[in-house]
CSV table of C-alpha atoms and ligand atoms in Angstrom, one decimal:
chain,number,residue,atom,x,y,z
A,1,ARG,CA,9.5,-42.7,-28.9
A,2,ARG,CA,13.7,-41.1,-30.4
A,3,GLN,CA,12.4,-38.1,-31.2
A,4,ARG,CA,11.4,-37.9,-26.8
A,5,ARG,CA,14.5,-38.1,-26.2
A,6,MET,CA,16.3,-35.6,-28.7
A,7,ALA,CA,14.9,-33.3,-25.9
A,8,VAL,CA,18.3,-30.7,-24.9
A,9,ILE,CA,18.6,-28.7,-21.9
A,10,HIS,CA,20.3,-25.7,-22.7
A,11,GLU,CA,20.5,-22.0,-21.6
A,12,LEU,CA,18.9,-19.8,-22.4
A,13,ASP,CA,20.7,-16.4,-23.6
A,14,SER,CA,20.3,-13.5,-21.6
A,15,HIS,CA,18.5,-11.5,-23.5
A,16,MET,CA,16.3,-14.5,-23.2
A,17,ALA,CA,16.1,-14.8,-19.3
A,18,ASP,CA,15.7,-11.2,-19.6
A,19,LEU,CA,12.2,-11.0,-21.8
A,20,ILE,CA,11.5,-14.2,-18.4
A,21,ALA,CA,13.0,-11.8,-15.7
A,22,ALA,CA,11.7,-9.0,-17.2
A,23,GLY,CA,7.5,-10.1,-16.2
A,24,GLU,CA,8.5,-10.6,-13.3
A,25,VAL,CA,8.8,-6.9,-12.9
A,26,VAL,CA,7.6,-4.7,-15.4
A,27,GLU,CA,3.6,-5.3,-14.9
A,28,ARG,CA,2.0,-2.6,-16.4
A,29,PRO,CA,3.2,1.1,-17.2
A,30,SER,CA,2.4,1.5,-12.7
A,31,SER,CA,5.8,-0.8,-11.6
A,32,VAL,CA,8.1,1.1,-13.8
A,33,CYS,CA,6.8,3.9,-12.9
A,34,LYS,CA,7.6,2.4,-9.9
A,35,GLU,CA,10.9,1.1,-10.2
A,36,LEU,CA,12.3,4.8,-11.5
A,37,VAL,CA,10.7,7.5,-8.9
A,38,GLU,CA,12.5,4.6,-6.1
A,39,ASN,CA,15.7,4.9,-9.1
A,40,ALA,CA,15.0,9.3,-8.0
A,41,ILE,CA,14.1,9.1,-4.2
A,42,ASP,CA,17.5,6.5,-3.9
A,43,ALA,CA,19.9,9.0,-5.9
A,44,GLY,CA,18.5,11.4,-3.6
A,45,ALA,CA,16.1,14.5,-6.0
A,46,THR,CA,15.0,16.5,-3.7
A,47,GLN,CA,11.8,16.5,-7.5
A,48,ILE,CA,10.5,14.6,-9.3
A,49,THR,CA,7.9,14.8,-12.5
A,50,VAL,CA,6.8,12.4,-14.0
A,51,GLU,CA,5.1,13.0,-17.3
A,52,LEU,CA,3.4,10.1,-19.4
A,53,GLU,CA,0.8,9.7,-21.5
A,54,HIS,CA,-2.3,7.2,-23.1
A,55,GLY,CA,-1.9,5.6,-19.5
A,56,GLY,CA,2.0,5.4,-19.8
A,57,ILE,CA,1.4,2.9,-22.5
A,58,SER,CA,3.2,4.6,-25.5
A,59,TYR,CA,5.3,7.8,-23.1
A,60,LEU,CA,6.5,7.5,-19.8
A,61,ARG,CA,9.2,10.1,-18.4
A,62,ILE,CA,10.1,10.1,-15.0
A,63,CYS,CA,12.6,13.5,-14.6
A,64,ASP,CA,14.5,14.4,-10.9
A,65,ASN,CA,17.4,16.5,-10.0
A,66,GLY,CA,19.4,13.4,-7.8
A,67,CYS,CA,23.3,12.8,-8.4
A,68,GLY,CA,23.3,10.9,-11.9
A,69,MET,CA,25.6,8.9,-13.4
A,70,SER,CA,28.7,9.2,-15.0
A,71,PRO,CA,29.0,8.1,-18.6
A,72,GLU,CA,31.0,5.0,-17.4
A,73,ASP,CA,28.4,3.7,-14.9
A,74,ALA,CA,25.7,4.8,-16.9
A,75,PRO,CA,24.9,2.1,-19.9
A,76,VAL,CA,25.8,-0.4,-16.8
A,77,ALA,CA,23.5,0.7,-14.4
A,78,PHE,CA,21.3,-1.5,-17.4
A,79,ARG,CA,23.1,-4.4,-17.7
A,80,ARG,CA,21.1,-7.4,-15.2
A,81,HIS,CA,22.3,-7.7,-11.1
A,82,ALA,CA,24.2,-4.1,-11.7
A,83,THR,CA,23.1,-2.1,-8.9
A,84,SER,CA,25.0,0.5,-6.1
A,85,LYS,CA,23.3,0.0,-3.3
A,86,ILE,CA,24.1,-3.1,-2.2
A,87,ARG,CA,27.7,-5.3,-2.7
A,88,THR,CA,27.3,-7.9,0.3
A,89,ARG,CA,25.1,-10.6,2.3
A,90,GLU,CA,25.1,-8.3,5.4
A,91,ASP,CA,24.0,-5.9,3.1
A,92,LEU,CA,21.2,-7.0,2.0
A,93,ALA,CA,20.2,-7.8,5.8
A,94,ALA,CA,19.3,-4.4,6.1
A,95,ILE,CA,18.7,-2.4,3.8
A,96,GLY,CA,18.2,1.2,3.5
A,97,THR,CA,17.6,2.2,0.9
A,98,LEU,CA,14.2,1.3,-2.0
A,99,GLY,CA,16.2,-0.5,-4.5
A,100,PHE,CA,19.0,-3.5,-4.0
A,101,ARG,CA,18.0,-6.2,-6.9
A,102,GLY,CA,19.8,-3.9,-9.7
A,103,GLU,CA,16.9,-6.1,-12.2
A,104,ALA,CA,14.7,-3.2,-12.5
A,105,LEU,CA,16.4,-1.0,-15.8
A,106,ALA,CA,18.1,-4.1,-17.3
A,107,ALA,CA,13.8,-5.6,-16.9
A,108,ILE,CA,12.4,-2.4,-18.3
A,109,CYS,CA,14.5,-1.8,-21.0
A,110,ALA,CA,14.3,-5.6,-21.8
A,111,VAL,CA,10.5,-4.2,-23.1
A,112,SER,CA,10.7,-0.7,-24.4
A,113,ARG,CA,12.3,1.7,-25.9
A,114,VAL,CA,14.4,3.7,-23.4
A,115,ASP,CA,16.1,6.9,-23.3
A,116,LEU,CA,18.6,8.2,-21.1
A,117,PHE,CA,19.7,12.3,-19.7
A,118,THR,CA,22.2,12.3,-17.1
A,119,LYS,CA,24.8,13.9,-15.4
A,120,GLN,CA,26.7,14.7,-12.6
A,121,ILE,CA,26.7,17.3,-10.5
A,122,GLY,CA,28.9,19.3,-11.1
A,123,CYS,CA,29.9,17.9,-14.1
A,124,VAL,CA,30.6,19.6,-17.5
A,125,GLU,CA,28.6,16.7,-19.2
A,126,GLY,CA,25.7,14.7,-19.3
A,127,THR,CA,25.2,11.6,-21.0
A,128,HIS,CA,23.0,10.9,-23.3
A,129,LEU,CA,21.6,6.3,-24.2
A,130,SER,CA,19.2,5.0,-26.2
A,131,LEU,CA,17.7,1.5,-25.6
A,132,GLU,CA,15.6,-1.0,-27.7
A,133,GLY,CA,14.9,-4.2,-26.5
A,134,GLY,CA,17.9,-4.2,-24.6
A,135,LYS,CA,21.0,-2.0,-27.1
A,136,ILE,CA,21.8,-0.1,-27.2
A,137,THR,CA,21.5,1.9,-29.7
A,138,ALA,CA,23.1,5.2,-29.1
A,139,ASN,CA,25.6,6.5,-26.2
A,140,GLU,CA,26.5,9.6,-27.0
A,141,PRO,CA,28.0,12.6,-25.2
A,142,ALA,CA,24.5,15.2,-23.9
A,143,GLY,CA,23.7,19.1,-22.3
A,144,CYS,CA,21.6,17.7,-20.4
A,145,PRO,CA,20.1,19.7,-16.5
A,146,GLU,CA,21.8,17.7,-13.2
A,147,GLY,CA,19.7,14.8,-11.9
A,148,THR,CA,18.4,11.8,-14.5
A,149,THR,CA,15.7,11.6,-17.5
A,150,PHE,CA,14.3,8.4,-18.7
A,151,VAL,CA,11.9,8.7,-21.1
A,152,ILE,CA,10.2,4.8,-22.2
A,153,ARG,CA,8.1,3.6,-25.1
A,154,ASP,CA,5.8,1.6,-26.5
A,155,LEU,CA,5.7,-0.4,-23.6
A,156,PHE,CA,5.3,-4.7,-23.9
A,157,TYR,CA,5.9,-2.9,-28.2
A,158,ASN,CA,7.8,-7.0,-28.2
A,159,THR,CA,5.8,-9.1,-26.0
A,160,PRO,CA,2.2,-8.6,-26.8
A,161,ALA,CA,1.3,-11.8,-24.6
A,162,ARG,CA,1.9,-9.0,-22.1
A,163,MET,CA,0.4,-6.0,-23.8
A,164,LYS,CA,-3.3,-8.4,-24.5
A,165,PHE,CA,-3.4,-7.9,-20.3
A,166,LEU,CA,-3.7,-3.6,-19.8
A,167,LYS,CA,-6.2,-1.9,-19.1
A,168,LYS,CA,-7.5,0.8,-20.9
A,169,ASP,CA,-5.4,3.9,-20.8
A,170,PHE,CA,-7.3,5.8,-17.7
A,171,THR,CA,-7.4,2.9,-15.2
A,172,GLU,CA,-3.6,2.0,-15.9
A,173,ALA,CA,-3.7,6.5,-15.1
A,174,GLY,CA,-4.8,5.9,-12.3
A,175,TYR,CA,-2.4,3.4,-11.1
A,176,VAL,CA,0.5,5.7,-11.7
A,177,LEU,CA,-0.7,8.5,-10.9
A,178,SER,CA,-1.1,6.2,-7.3
A,179,VAL,CA,2.1,5.5,-7.0
A,180,VAL,CA,3.3,9.2,-7.6
A,181,GLU,CA,0.7,9.7,-5.0
A,182,HIS,CA,2.3,7.2,-2.4
A,183,ALA,CA,5.7,8.6,-3.3
A,184,ALA,CA,5.1,11.6,-2.4
A,185,GLU,CA,3.1,10.6,0.6
A,186,SER,CA,6.2,8.1,2.0
A,187,HIS,CA,8.6,11.3,0.5
A,188,PRO,CA,7.5,14.7,2.0
A,189,GLU,CA,10.2,16.1,1.7
A,190,ILE,CA,10.1,15.8,-2.3
A,191,MET,CA,8.2,17.9,-4.8
A,192,PHE,CA,6.2,15.6,-7.3
A,193,ARG,CA,4.5,16.8,-10.1
A,194,CYS,CA,2.4,14.8,-12.3
A,195,ILE,CA,1.1,15.4,-15.8
A,196,ARG,CA,-0.6,13.5,-17.7
A,197,ASP,CA,-1.8,14.1,-21.2
A,198,GLY,CA,-0.7,16.6,-20.9
A,199,LYS,CA,-3.0,18.3,-17.8
A,200,ASP,CA,-1.4,18.6,-14.8
A,201,VAL,CA,-3.2,16.1,-11.8
A,202,PHE,CA,-1.3,15.9,-9.6
A,203,HIS,CA,1.8,18.5,-7.5
A,204,SER,CA,3.7,17.8,-3.7
A,205,PRO,CA,4.6,20.8,-2.4
A,206,GLY,CA,7.9,19.3,-0.6
A,207,GLY,CA,9.8,20.9,1.8
A,208,GLY,CA,9.2,17.0,4.6
A,209,SER,CA,5.8,18.3,6.1
A,210,LEU,CA,3.5,15.3,6.0
A,211,LYS,CA,0.8,16.9,6.9
A,212,ASN,CA,0.6,18.8,3.6
A,213,ALA,CA,1.7,15.9,1.6
A,214,VAL,CA,-1.5,14.0,3.1
A,215,PHE,CA,-2.9,17.0,2.1
A,216,SER,CA,-2.2,16.9,-2.2
A,217,VAL,CA,-3.1,13.6,-2.2
A,218,PHE,CA,-6.2,13.2,-0.4
A,219,GLY,CA,-7.6,16.8,-1.1
A,220,LYS,CA,-9.7,18.9,0.4
A,221,GLU,CA,-13.0,16.3,1.6
A,222,LEU,CA,-10.8,13.7,2.5
A,223,SER,CA,-8.2,16.1,4.3
A,224,LYS,CA,-11.1,17.3,6.5
A,225,ASN,CA,-12.0,14.2,8.6
A,226,LEU,CA,-8.0,13.3,9.1
A,227,ILE,CA,-6.6,13.9,13.3
A,228,GLU,CA,-3.7,13.9,13.6
A,229,MET,CA,-2.0,10.8,14.4
A,230,PRO,CA,0.6,12.3,16.7
A,231,GLU,CA,4.1,9.6,16.8
A,232,HIS,CA,3.2,7.0,19.1
A,233,GLU,CA,6.2,4.9,19.9
A,234,LEU,CA,6.0,0.5,21.7
A,235,ASN,CA,8.0,-1.9,21.0
A,236,GLY,CA,11.2,0.1,19.4
A,237,VAL,CA,8.2,0.2,16.4
A,238,LYS,CA,7.2,4.3,15.5
A,239,VAL,CA,4.1,5.4,13.7
A,240,TRP,CA,2.8,8.2,13.1
A,241,GLY,CA,0.2,9.9,10.3
A,242,TYR,CA,-3.2,11.4,9.3
A,243,ILE,CA,-5.7,9.4,10.3
A,244,SER,CA,-10.1,8.9,9.5
A,245,LYS,CA,-12.7,10.9,12.5
A,246,PRO,CA,-14.8,8.2,13.2
A,247,HIS,CA,-17.5,9.3,11.5
A,248,ALA,CA,-16.5,10.1,8.1
A,249,PRO,CA,-16.4,6.0,7.1
A,250,ARG,CA,-15.3,5.0,3.7
A,251,ALA,CA,-17.3,2.3,1.7
A,252,ASN,CA,-13.6,1.5,0.4
A,253,ARG,CA,-9.6,1.0,1.6
A,254,THR,CA,-8.6,2.9,-0.8
A,255,TYR,CA,-7.8,5.2,0.9
A,256,GLN,CA,-5.3,3.4,3.4
A,257,HIS,CA,-2.2,3.7,2.7
A,258,PHE,CA,0.6,2.2,4.9
A,259,PHE,CA,4.1,3.0,4.0
A,260,VAL,CA,7.0,1.3,6.1
A,261,ASN,CA,10.6,2.8,6.5
A,262,GLY,CA,9.5,4.6,4.4
A,263,ARG,CA,8.4,2.2,1.6
A,264,PHE,CA,4.2,2.1,0.5
A,265,VAL,CA,3.5,-1.0,1.3
A,266,LYS,CA,0.0,-4.0,1.5
A,267,SER,CA,-0.2,-5.2,4.7
A,268,LYS,CA,-2.9,-6.8,5.8
A,269,LEU,CA,-1.3,-6.8,9.2
A,270,ILE,CA,-1.3,-3.3,9.2
A,271,GLN,CA,-5.6,-3.3,8.1
A,272,ALA,CA,-6.1,-5.3,11.0
A,273,ALA,CA,-4.5,-2.7,13.3
A,274,MET,CA,-5.7,0.6,12.0
A,275,GLU,CA,-9.0,-1.0,11.9
A,276,GLU,CA,-9.7,-3.1,15.6
A,277,ALA,CA,-8.6,0.4,16.8
A,278,TYR,CA,-11.9,1.7,15.8
A,279,ARG,CA,-13.9,-1.9,16.3
A,280,ASN,CA,-16.8,0.4,18.4
A,281,SER,CA,-17.4,3.6,16.8
A,282,MET,CA,-17.9,2.7,13.5
A,283,ILE,CA,-19.8,-0.1,11.4
A,284,THR,CA,-19.4,-3.1,9.8
A,285,GLY,CA,-18.8,-3.3,6.3
A,286,LYS,CA,-17.4,1.0,6.9
A,287,TYR,CA,-13.5,1.5,6.9
A,288,PRO,CA,-11.5,4.2,8.4
A,289,TYR,CA,-9.0,5.9,5.5
A,290,GLY,CA,-5.7,7.7,5.9
A,291,CYS,CA,-1.8,7.6,6.0
A,292,VAL,CA,-0.2,5.1,8.5
A,293,CYS,CA,3.3,5.8,8.8
A,294,VAL,CA,5.3,3.2,10.8
A,295,GLN,CA,8.7,2.7,10.9
A,296,LEU,CA,11.2,-0.5,13.0
A,297,PRO,CA,14.6,-1.1,12.6
A,298,LEU,CA,16.0,-1.8,9.2
A,299,SER,CA,16.1,-6.2,11.0
A,300,GLN,CA,13.0,-6.1,12.1
A,301,VAL,CA,11.8,-6.4,8.9
A,302,ASP,CA,12.0,-8.0,5.3
A,303,VAL,CA,10.8,-6.5,1.7
A,304,ASN,CA,13.1,-9.7,-0.2
A,305,VAL,CA,9.9,-10.6,-0.5
A,306,HIS,CA,8.9,-10.6,-4.3
A,307,PRO,CA,10.3,-8.4,-6.9
A,308,ALA,CA,7.4,-5.8,-7.4
A,309,LYS,CA,8.1,-5.6,-3.1
A,310,THR,CA,4.5,-3.9,-1.9
A,311,GLU,CA,4.8,-7.0,0.1
A,312,VAL,CA,6.7,-6.6,4.0
A,313,LYS,CA,7.5,-9.8,7.1
A,314,PHE,CA,8.2,-8.2,10.2
A,315,ALA,CA,9.5,-10.2,11.5
A,316,GLN,CA,7.9,-9.6,15.5
A,317,GLU,CA,4.0,-8.9,14.1
A,318,LYS,CA,2.6,-8.9,17.4
A,319,GLN,CA,4.4,-6.0,18.3
A,320,VAL,CA,4.0,-4.0,15.1
A,321,PHE,CA,-0.3,-4.6,15.8
A,322,SER,CA,0.0,-3.7,18.7
A,323,ALA,CA,2.1,-0.1,18.7
A,324,VAL,CA,0.1,0.6,15.2
A,325,TYR,CA,-2.9,0.1,17.1
A,326,ALA,CA,-2.3,1.8,20.0
A,327,ALA,CA,-1.0,4.8,17.8
A,328,CYS,CA,-5.1,4.3,16.4
A,329,LYS,CA,-5.4,4.3,19.6
A,330,ASN,CA,-4.8,7.7,21.3
A,331,ALA,CA,-5.2,9.6,18.1
A,332,LEU,CA,-8.8,8.8,18.4
A,333,ALA,CA,-8.9,9.6,22.0
A,334,GLY,CA,-7.3,12.1,21.5
A,335,ASP,CA,-10.2,13.8,19.3
A,336,ASP,CA,-12.5,16.2,20.8
A,337,ASN,CA,-14.5,15.6,17.6
A,338,VAL,CA,-15.1,12.2,18.6
A,339,PRO,CA,-18.9,11.6,18.5
A,340,GLU,CA,-20.3,9.6,21.5
A,341,ILE,CA,-21.6,6.3,20.5
A,342,GLN,CA,-25.1,7.1,21.6
A,343,ALA,CA,-27.3,3.9,24.0
A,344,LYS,CA,-29.7,2.5,22.6
A,345,PRO,CA,-32.3,3.7,23.9
B,1,ADP,P1,18.5,-1.0,-7.8
B,1,ADP,O1,17.5,0.5,-7.6
B,1,ADP,O2,17.5,-2.2,-7.0
B,1,ADP,O3,20.3,-0.8,-7.4
B,1,ADP,P2,18.2,-0.8,-11.3
B,1,ADP,O4,18.2,-1.6,-12.0
B,1,ADP,O5,17.2,-0.4,-10.4
B,1,ADP,O6,18.7,-1.1,-9.4
B,1,ADP,O7,18.8,0.4,-11.0
B,1,ADP,C1,21.1,0.3,-11.3
B,1,ADP,C2,21.5,1.2,-10.8
B,1,ADP,O8,20.9,2.6,-11.8
B,1,ADP,C3,21.8,1.9,-9.1
B,1,ADP,O9,21.9,1.1,-8.6
B,1,ADP,C4,21.9,2.9,-9.8
B,1,ADP,O10,23.0,3.4,-9.3
B,1,ADP,C5,21.8,3.3,-11.1
B,1,ADP,N1,20.4,4.9,-11.0
B,1,ADP,C6,19.2,4.1,-11.3
B,1,ADP,N2,18.2,5.1,-11.9
B,1,ADP,C7,18.7,5.8,-11.5
B,1,ADP,C8,18.7,7.4,-11.0
B,1,ADP,N3,17.2,8.3,-11.4
B,1,ADP,N4,19.8,8.5,-10.7
B,1,ADP,C9,21.0,8.3,-10.2
B,1,ADP,N5,21.2,7.2,-11.1
B,1,ADP,C10,20.1,6.2,-11.3
B,2,MG,MG1,16.3,0.4,-8.8
């Protein structure tokens, strides 16, 4: 009986806290890739290259030509809640960057071995940092190109329980590639490259054309049946993109890509609005595909729902629904190739 009372409350040390928090942000190699690609985008990069080996578990390298970090900032970036992107509560109400929590780097370095090479634009010398299990093991000046390169090795080497939940390398690599593809669609101004086990598996040209980016992602065959959805605004919600012709549906929804304010999202609401627009022109059990971009005032959407940030909450759901529906409907109506629904004789 006495012993039961012995349980004493104590605060976890910061390393344990980081390990637990890491689980929220870093689920698999693709989540590492997503966080690092988002950082590269926030850093203003125009070229981002992702290289991976063994599904990104043993090796993941993300290289950007963005603003880089100063020798003083680089080590601070790995601390928990260290961010250059928001400062005040007001900032939280209107998040304009992809990152804002200041958690990603802390989480990633807690569960892997990290090398960082970074140089600010216009600086003579760059910085190299090594970290293992969250601890800095090297911090030295280094010659490197302008921008930032992260090398993540041996993800989950110190958390075998997490490691067990990973799928086969091929599947994990597929998830990483999806992250790069979604980033290319949401940021057509950036040139993306993905190299898997030494082979080029994805390339988008950059330059700002959504059409080119979508073509890179969907490939020749699927792109053939995409029609342009010109920008359409309703209730302050702008919607545009490329959507499939009704006569060329897919058996599943994997090629439905939705973006809200430049962020890839999973949204039942957008999905329902898009599918509603095809309602009378598509067989049940088949789904339209395409890239649907939605833009609305930052104050009208909450991205602070989950650390992985693929879910969003809209303040005005009905308005978003009708805007997406109207844009899709319009695009479909303007497409000459939409076959008439045949009346049964
Ligand atoms: P967040 O993105 O939420 O701010 P992170 O942990 O992802 O938090 O990154 C911490 C900080 O490190 C960022 O706010 C940024 O200042 C810096 N940083 C991270 N990656 C890069 C990069 N690729 N280029 C320049 N700065 C970066
Ligand atoms: Mg970040």
